[in-house]
mmCIF file of C-alpha atoms in Angstrom:
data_model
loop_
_atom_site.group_PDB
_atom_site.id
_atom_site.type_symbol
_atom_site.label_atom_id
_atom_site.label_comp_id
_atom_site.label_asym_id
_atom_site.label_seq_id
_atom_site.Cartn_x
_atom_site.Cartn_y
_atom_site.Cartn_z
ATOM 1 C CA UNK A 1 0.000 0.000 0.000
ATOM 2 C CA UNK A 2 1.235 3.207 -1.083
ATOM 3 C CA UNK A 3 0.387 6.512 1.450
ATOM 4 C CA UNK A 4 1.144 9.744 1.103
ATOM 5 C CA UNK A 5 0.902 11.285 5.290
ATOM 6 C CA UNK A 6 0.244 14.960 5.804
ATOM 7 C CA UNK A 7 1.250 16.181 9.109
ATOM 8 C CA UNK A 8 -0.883 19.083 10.037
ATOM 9 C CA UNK A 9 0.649 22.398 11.327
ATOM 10 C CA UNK A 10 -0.988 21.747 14.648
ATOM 11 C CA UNK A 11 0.293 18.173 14.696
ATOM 12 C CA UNK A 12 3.504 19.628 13.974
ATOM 13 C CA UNK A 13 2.671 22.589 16.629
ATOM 14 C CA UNK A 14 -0.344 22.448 19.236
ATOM 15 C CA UNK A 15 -2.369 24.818 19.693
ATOM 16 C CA UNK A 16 -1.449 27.647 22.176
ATOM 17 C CA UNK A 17 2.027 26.226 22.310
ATOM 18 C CA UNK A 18 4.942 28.359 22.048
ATOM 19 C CA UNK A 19 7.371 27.802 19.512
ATOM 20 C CA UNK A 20 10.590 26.865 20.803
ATOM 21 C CA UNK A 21 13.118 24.377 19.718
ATOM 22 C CA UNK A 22 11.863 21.946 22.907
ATOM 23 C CA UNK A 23 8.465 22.103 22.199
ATOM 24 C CA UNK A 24 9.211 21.560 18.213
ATOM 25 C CA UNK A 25 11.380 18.387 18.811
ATOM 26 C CA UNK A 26 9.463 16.838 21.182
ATOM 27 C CA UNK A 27 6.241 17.335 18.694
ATOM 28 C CA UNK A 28 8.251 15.672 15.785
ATOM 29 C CA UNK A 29 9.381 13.088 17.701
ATOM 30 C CA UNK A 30 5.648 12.467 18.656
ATOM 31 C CA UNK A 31 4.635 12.136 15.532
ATOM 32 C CA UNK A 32 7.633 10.206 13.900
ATOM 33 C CA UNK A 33 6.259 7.946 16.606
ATOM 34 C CA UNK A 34 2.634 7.845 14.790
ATOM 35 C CA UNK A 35 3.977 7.428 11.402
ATOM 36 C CA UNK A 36 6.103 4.356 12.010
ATOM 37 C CA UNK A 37 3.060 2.912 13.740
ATOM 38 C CA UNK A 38 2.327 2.702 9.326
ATOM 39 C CA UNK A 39 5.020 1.446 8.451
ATOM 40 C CA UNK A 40 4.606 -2.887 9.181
ATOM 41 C CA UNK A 41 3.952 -4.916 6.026
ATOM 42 C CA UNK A 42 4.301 -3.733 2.636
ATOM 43 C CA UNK A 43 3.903 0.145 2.790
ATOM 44 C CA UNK A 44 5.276 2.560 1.020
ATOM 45 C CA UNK A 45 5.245 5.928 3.066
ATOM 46 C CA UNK A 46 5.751 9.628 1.834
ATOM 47 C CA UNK A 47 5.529 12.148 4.197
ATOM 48 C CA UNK A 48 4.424 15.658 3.753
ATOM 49 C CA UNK A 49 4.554 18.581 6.630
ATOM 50 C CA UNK A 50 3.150 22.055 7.292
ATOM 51 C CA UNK A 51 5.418 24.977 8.018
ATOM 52 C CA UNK A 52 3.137 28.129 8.376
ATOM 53 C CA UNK A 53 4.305 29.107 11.898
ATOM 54 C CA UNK A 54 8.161 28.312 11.168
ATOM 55 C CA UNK A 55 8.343 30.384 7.625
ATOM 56 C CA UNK A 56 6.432 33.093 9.643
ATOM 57 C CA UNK A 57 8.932 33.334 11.866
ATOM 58 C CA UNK A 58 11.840 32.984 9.646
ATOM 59 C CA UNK A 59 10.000 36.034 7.846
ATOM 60 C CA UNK A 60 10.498 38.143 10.859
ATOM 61 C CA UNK A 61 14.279 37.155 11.853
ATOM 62 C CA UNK A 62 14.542 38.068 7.783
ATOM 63 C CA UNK A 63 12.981 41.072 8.509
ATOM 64 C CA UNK A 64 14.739 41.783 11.438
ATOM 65 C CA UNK A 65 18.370 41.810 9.602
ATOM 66 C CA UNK A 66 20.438 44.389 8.009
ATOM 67 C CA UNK A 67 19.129 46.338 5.397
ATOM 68 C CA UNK A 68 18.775 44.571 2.480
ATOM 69 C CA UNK A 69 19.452 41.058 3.725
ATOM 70 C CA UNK A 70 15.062 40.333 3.867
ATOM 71 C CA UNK A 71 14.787 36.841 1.895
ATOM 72 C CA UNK A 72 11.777 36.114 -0.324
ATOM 73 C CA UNK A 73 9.443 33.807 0.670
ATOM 74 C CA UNK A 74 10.840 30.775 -1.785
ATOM 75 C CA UNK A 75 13.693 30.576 0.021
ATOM 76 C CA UNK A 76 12.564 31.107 3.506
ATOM 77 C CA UNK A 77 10.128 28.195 2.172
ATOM 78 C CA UNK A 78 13.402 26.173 1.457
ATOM 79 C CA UNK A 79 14.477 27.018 4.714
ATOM 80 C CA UNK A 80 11.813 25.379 6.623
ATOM 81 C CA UNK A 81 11.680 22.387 4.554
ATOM 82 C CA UNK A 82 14.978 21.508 5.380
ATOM 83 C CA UNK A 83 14.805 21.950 8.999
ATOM 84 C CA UNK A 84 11.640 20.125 9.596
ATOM 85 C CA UNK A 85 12.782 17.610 6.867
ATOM 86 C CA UNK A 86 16.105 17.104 8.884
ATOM 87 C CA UNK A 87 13.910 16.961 12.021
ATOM 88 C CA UNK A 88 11.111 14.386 10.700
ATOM 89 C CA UNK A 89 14.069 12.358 8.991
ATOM 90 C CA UNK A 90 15.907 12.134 11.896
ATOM 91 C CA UNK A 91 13.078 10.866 14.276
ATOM 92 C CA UNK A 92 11.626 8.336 11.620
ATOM 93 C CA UNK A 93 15.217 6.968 11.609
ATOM 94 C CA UNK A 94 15.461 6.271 15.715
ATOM 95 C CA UNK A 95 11.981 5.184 15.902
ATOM 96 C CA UNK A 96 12.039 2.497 12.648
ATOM 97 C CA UNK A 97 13.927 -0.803 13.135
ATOM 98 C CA UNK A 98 17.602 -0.173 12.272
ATOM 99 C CA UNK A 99 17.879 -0.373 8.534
ATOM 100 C CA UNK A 100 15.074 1.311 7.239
ATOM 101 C CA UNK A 101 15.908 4.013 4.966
ATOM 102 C CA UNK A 102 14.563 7.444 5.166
ATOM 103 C CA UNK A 103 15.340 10.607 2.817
ATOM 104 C CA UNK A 104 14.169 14.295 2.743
ATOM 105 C CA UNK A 105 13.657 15.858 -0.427
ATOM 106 C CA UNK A 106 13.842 19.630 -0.773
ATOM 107 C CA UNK A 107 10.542 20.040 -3.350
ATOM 108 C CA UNK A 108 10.010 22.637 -5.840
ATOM 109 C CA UNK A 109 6.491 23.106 -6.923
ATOM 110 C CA UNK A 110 5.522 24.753 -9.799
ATOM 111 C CA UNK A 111 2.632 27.691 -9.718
ATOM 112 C CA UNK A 112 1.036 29.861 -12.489
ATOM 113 C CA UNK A 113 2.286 33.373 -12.027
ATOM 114 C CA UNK A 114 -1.031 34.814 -13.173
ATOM 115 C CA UNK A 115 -2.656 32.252 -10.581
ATOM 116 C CA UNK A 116 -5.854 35.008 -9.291
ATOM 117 C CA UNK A 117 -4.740 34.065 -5.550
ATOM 118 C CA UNK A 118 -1.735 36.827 -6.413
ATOM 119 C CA UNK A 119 -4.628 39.183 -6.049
ATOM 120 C CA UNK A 120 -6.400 37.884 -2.769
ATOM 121 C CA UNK A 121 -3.820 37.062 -0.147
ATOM 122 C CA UNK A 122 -5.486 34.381 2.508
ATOM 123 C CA UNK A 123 -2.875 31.869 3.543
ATOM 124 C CA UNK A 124 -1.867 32.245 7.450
ATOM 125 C CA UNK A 125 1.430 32.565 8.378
ATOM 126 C CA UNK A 126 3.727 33.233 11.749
ATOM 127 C CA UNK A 127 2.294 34.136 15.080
ATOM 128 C CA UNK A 128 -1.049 35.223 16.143
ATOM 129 C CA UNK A 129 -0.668 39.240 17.022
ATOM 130 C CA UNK A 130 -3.029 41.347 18.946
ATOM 131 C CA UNK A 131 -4.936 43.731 16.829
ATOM 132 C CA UNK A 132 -2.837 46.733 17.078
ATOM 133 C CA UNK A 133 0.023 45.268 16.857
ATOM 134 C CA UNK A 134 -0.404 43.283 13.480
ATOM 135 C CA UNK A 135 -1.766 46.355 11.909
ATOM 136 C CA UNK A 136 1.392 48.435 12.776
ATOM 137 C CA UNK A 137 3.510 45.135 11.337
ATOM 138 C CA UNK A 138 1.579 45.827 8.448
ATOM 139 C CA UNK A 139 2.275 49.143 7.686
ATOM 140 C CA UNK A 140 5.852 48.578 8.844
ATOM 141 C CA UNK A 141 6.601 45.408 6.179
ATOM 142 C CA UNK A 142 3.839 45.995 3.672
ATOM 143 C CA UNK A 143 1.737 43.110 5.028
ATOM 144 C CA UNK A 144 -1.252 41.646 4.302
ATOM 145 C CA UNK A 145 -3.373 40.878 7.984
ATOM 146 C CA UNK A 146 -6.309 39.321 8.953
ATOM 147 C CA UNK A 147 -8.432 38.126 11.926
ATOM 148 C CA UNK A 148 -7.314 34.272 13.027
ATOM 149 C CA UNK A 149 -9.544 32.289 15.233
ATOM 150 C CA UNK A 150 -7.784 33.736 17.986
ATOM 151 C CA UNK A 151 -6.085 36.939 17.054
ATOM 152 C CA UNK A 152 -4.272 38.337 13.734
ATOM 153 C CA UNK A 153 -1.923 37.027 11.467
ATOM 154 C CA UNK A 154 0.447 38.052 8.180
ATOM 155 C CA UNK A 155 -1.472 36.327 5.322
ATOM 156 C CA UNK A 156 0.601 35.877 1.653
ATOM 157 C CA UNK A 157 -1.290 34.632 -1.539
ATOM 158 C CA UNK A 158 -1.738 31.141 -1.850
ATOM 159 C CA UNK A 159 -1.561 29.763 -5.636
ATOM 160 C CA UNK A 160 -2.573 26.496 -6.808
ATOM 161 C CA UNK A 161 0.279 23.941 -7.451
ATOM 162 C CA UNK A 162 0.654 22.980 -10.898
ATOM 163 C CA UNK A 163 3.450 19.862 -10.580
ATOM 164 C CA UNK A 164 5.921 18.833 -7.828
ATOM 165 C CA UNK A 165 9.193 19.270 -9.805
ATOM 166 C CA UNK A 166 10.739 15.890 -8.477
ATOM 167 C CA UNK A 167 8.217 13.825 -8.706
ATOM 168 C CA UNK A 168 10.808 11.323 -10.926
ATOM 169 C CA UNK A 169 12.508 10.938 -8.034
ATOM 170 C CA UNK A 170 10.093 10.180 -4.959
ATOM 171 C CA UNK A 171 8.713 7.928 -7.254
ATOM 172 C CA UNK A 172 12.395 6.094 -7.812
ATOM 173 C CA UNK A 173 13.019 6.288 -4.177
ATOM 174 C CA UNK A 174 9.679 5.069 -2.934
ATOM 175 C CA UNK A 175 9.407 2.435 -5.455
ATOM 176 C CA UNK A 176 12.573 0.980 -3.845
ATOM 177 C CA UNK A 177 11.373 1.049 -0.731
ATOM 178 C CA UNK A 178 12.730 4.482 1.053
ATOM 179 C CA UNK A 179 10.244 6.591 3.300
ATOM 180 C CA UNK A 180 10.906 10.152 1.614
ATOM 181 C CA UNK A 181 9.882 13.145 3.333
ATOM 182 C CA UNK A 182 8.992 15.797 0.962
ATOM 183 C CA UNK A 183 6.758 18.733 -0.255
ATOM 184 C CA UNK A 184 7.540 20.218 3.033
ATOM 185 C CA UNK A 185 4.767 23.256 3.756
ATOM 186 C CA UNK A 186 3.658 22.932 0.391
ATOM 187 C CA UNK A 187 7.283 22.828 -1.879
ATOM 188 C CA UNK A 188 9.510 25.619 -2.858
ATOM 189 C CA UNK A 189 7.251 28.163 -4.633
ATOM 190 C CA UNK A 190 8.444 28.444 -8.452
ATOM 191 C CA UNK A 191 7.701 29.136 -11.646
ATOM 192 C CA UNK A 192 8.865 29.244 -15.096
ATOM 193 C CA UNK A 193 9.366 33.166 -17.224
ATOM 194 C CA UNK A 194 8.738 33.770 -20.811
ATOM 195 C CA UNK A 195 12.464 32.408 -21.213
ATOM 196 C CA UNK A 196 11.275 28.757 -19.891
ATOM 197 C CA UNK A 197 13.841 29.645 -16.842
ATOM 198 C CA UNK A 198 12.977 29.231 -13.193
ATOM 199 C CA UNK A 199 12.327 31.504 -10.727
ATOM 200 C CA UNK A 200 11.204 31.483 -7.033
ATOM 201 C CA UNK A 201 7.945 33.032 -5.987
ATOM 202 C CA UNK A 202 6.853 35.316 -3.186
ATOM 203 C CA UNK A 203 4.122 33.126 -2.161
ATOM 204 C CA UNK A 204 3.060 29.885 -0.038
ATOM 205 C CA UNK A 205 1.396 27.052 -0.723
ATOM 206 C CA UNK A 206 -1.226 25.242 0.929
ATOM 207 C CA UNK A 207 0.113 22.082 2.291
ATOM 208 C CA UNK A 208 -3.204 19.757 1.890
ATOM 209 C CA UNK A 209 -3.559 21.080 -1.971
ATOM 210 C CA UNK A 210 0.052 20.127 -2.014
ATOM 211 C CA UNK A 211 0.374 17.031 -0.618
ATOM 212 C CA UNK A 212 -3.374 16.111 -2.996
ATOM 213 C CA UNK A 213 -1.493 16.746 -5.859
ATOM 214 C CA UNK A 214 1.399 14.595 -4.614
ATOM 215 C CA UNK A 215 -1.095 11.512 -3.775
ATOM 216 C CA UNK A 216 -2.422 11.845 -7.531
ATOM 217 C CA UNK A 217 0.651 11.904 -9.082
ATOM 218 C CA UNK A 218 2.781 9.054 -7.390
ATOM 219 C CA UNK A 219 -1.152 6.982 -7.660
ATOM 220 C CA UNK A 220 -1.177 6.687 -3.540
ATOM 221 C CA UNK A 221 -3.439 4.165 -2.543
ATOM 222 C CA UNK A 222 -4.739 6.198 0.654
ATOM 223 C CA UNK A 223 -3.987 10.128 1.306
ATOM 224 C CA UNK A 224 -3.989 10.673 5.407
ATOM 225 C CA UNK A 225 -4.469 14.483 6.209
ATOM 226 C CA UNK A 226 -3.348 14.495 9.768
ATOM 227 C CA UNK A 227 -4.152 16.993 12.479
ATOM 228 C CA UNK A 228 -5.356 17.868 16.072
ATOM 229 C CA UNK A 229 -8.757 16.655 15.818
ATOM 230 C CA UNK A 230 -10.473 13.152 15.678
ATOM 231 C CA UNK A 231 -12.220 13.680 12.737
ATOM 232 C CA UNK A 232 -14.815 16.266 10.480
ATOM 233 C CA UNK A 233 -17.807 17.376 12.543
ATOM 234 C CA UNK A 234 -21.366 18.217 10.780
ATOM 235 C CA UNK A 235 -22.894 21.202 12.435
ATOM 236 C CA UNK A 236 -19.332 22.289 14.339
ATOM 237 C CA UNK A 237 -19.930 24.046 17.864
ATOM 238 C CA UNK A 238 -23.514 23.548 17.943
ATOM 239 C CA UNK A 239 -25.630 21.078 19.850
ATOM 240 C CA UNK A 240 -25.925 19.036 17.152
ATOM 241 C CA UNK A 241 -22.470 18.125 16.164
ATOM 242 C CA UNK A 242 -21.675 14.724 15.119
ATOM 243 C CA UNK A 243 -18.556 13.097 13.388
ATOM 244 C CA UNK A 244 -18.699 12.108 10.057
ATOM 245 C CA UNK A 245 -17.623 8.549 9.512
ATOM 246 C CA UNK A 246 -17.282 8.405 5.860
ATOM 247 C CA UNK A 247 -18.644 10.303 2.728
ATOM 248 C CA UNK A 248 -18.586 10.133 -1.123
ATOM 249 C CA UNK A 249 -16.521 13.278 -2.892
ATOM 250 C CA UNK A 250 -19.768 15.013 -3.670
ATOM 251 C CA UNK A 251 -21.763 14.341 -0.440
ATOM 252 C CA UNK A 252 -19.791 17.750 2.243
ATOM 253 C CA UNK A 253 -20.526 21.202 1.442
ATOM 254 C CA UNK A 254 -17.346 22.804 2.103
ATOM 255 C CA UNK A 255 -18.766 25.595 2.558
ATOM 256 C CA UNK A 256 -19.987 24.565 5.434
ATOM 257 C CA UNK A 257 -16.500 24.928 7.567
ATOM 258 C CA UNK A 258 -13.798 27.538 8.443
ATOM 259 C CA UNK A 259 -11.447 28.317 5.223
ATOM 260 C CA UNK A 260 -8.667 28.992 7.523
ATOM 261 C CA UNK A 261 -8.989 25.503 9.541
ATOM 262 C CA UNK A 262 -10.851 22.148 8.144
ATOM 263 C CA UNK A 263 -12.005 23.493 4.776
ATOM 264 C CA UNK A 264 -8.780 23.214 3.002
ATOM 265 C CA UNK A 265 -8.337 19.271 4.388
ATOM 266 C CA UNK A 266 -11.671 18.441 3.111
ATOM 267 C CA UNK A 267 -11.188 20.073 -0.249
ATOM 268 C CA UNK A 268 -7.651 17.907 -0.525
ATOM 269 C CA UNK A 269 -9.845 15.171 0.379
ATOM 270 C CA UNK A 270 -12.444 15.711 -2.231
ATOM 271 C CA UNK A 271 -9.916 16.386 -4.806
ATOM 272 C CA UNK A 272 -8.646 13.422 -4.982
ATOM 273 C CA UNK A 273 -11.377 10.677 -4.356
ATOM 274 C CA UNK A 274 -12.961 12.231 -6.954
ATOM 275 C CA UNK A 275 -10.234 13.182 -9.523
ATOM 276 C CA UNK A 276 -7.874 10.040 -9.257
ATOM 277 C CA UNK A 277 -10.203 7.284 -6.978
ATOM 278 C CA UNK A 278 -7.925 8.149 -3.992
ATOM 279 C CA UNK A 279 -9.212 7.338 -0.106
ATOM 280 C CA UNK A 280 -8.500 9.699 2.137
ATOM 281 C CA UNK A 281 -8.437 10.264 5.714
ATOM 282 C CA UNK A 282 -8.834 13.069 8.011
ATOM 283 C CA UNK A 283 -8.367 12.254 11.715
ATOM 284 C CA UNK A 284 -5.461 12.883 14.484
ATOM 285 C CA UNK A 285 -1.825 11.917 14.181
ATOM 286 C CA UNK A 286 -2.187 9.382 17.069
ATOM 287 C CA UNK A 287 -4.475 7.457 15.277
ATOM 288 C CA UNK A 288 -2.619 7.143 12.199
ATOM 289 C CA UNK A 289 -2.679 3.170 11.576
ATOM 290 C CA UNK A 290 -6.263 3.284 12.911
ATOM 291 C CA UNK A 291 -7.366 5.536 10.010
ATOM 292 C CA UNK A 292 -5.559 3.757 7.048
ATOM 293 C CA UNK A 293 -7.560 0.504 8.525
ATOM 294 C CA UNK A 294 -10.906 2.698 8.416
ATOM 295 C CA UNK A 295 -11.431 2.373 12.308
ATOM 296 C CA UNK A 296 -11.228 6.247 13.293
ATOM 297 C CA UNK A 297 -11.566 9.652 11.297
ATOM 298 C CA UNK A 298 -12.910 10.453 8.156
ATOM 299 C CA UNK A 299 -12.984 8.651 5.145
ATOM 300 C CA UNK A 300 -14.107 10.422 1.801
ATOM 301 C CA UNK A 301 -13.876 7.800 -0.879
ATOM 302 C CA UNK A 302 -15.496 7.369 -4.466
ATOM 303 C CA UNK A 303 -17.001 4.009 -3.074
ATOM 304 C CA UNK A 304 -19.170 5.419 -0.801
ATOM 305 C CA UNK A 305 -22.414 7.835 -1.482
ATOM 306 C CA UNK A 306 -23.921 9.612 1.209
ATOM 307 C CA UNK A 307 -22.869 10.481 4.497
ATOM 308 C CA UNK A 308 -22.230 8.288 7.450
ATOM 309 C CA UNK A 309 -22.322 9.713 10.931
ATOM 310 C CA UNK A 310 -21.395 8.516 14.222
ATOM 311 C CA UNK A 311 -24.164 7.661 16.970
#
């Protein structure tokens, strides 16, 4: 069985938690933990991470420099795939039987440049601010802010990804057995000029659309979207809230839930049951072999019409 696993930002970073290097570590090792629950019998594993709170803050130690010395976004992108990838790497090594191979991939991803989400910043990055203070960030950096569930963040457009520019060789690595962590918060931004050249983009990319893409092009089996929470809720925060067991691609309204939260999940989800006959999974980290075995979280799958919801 081939899966592509998408750790979450707050499986990566829980909620309210500072982030420091302890609290980071420990987190990865926690979920290194869950992934190599996956990985008895014949599985082939890609994983795929979040960064929105690490490139955030790598924006403002950028910012923070001399003048001049401010990196783009692409290559503060880079930045956090590598450390996370060094970090996930590392922990899927000590907690897999000795022998097991496991490679991180630094991922370019291509994007249209005239992609309308250039216009309409919306993806969350960094630290939540109080009011004030993210509107004076704003007018200090030339930011983009908005309201957060609790507080304000920097947003930065949020383009659709095209192609993951080494898809050749996940695919040879997988295919011979290696976990490869890649596609790290979405891929390195890039995309080609009127010369056919690349160039890196001042943008980031949604990690579930991402790691979607990823699942339809290496033809995953199962795509788990990993997070905080035990699984998609109809009628969220109300008295009438209930888990949804299992759907068919055209059966949730996403409309129905927060764009900055579950939304994008279930739209990765929909994508690609419908497009490419792909299961997915939604569901926490801990209960990662639970949910490729269908016993937790929620399943949206092409074989199934209607909605199922618990009791």
């Amino acid at each position: 069985m081939r899966i592509v696993a998408a750790l979450g930002g707050n499986a990566l970073l829980r909620r309210g938690e500072p982030l420091t290097d302890a609290a980071q570590q420990a987190n990865v090792r926690r979920a290194a933990g869950a992934l190599a629950s996956l990985c008895d019998g014949p599985v082939e594993l890609i994983v795929t991470h979040g960064n929105g709170p690490q490139v955030g803050l790598l924006a403002l130690q950028s910012a923070a420099g001399p003048p001049g010395s401010e990196q783009s976004l692409d290559v503060l992108n880079a930045e956090s795939e590598g450390m996370l990838g060094y970090l996930i790497e590392r922990e899927l090594r000590n907690a897999l039987p000795p022998g097991r191979q496991v490679v991180s991939i630094l991922s370019q991803v291509l994007v249209d440049p005239a992609d309308p989400a250039f216009a309409c910043p919306s993806k969350p990055i960094g630290p939540l601010y109080a009011e004030a203070e993210a509107r004076r960030l704003a007018s200090e950096h030339g930011w983009s802010v908005t309201r957060d569930v609790a507080g304000w963040r920097r947003v930065v457009a949020s383009p659709t990804p095209v192609a993951v520019l080494e898809i050749g060789v996940i695919e040879l690595l997988v295919s011979r057995g290696i976990i490869v962590v890649c596609v790290g918060g979405g891929g390195i931004p890039v995309a080609r000029g009127g010369d056919g050249l690349l160039h890196g983009v001042e943008c980031v990319i949604d990690k579930d659309r991402a790691s979607a893409l990823l699942a339809q092009e290496l033809r995953a089996d199962c795509l788990l979207l990993l997070t905080d929470v035990d699984a998609v809720y109809a009628d969220w925060g109300t008295s009438r809230q209930r888990a949804i067991v299992a759907a068919g691609p055209d059966d949730i309204d996403v409309r129905n839930f927060a764009a900055g939260s579950m939304r994008p999940k279930i739209e990765a989800a929909i994508e690609v049951a419908r497009g490419a006959g792909i299961r997915a999974v939604i569901g926490r980290l801990e209960d990662a072999a639970a949910l490729v075995q269908g016993g937790a979280g929620t399943t949206v799958t092409p074989a199934w019409s209607g909605l199922v919801l618990r009791d």
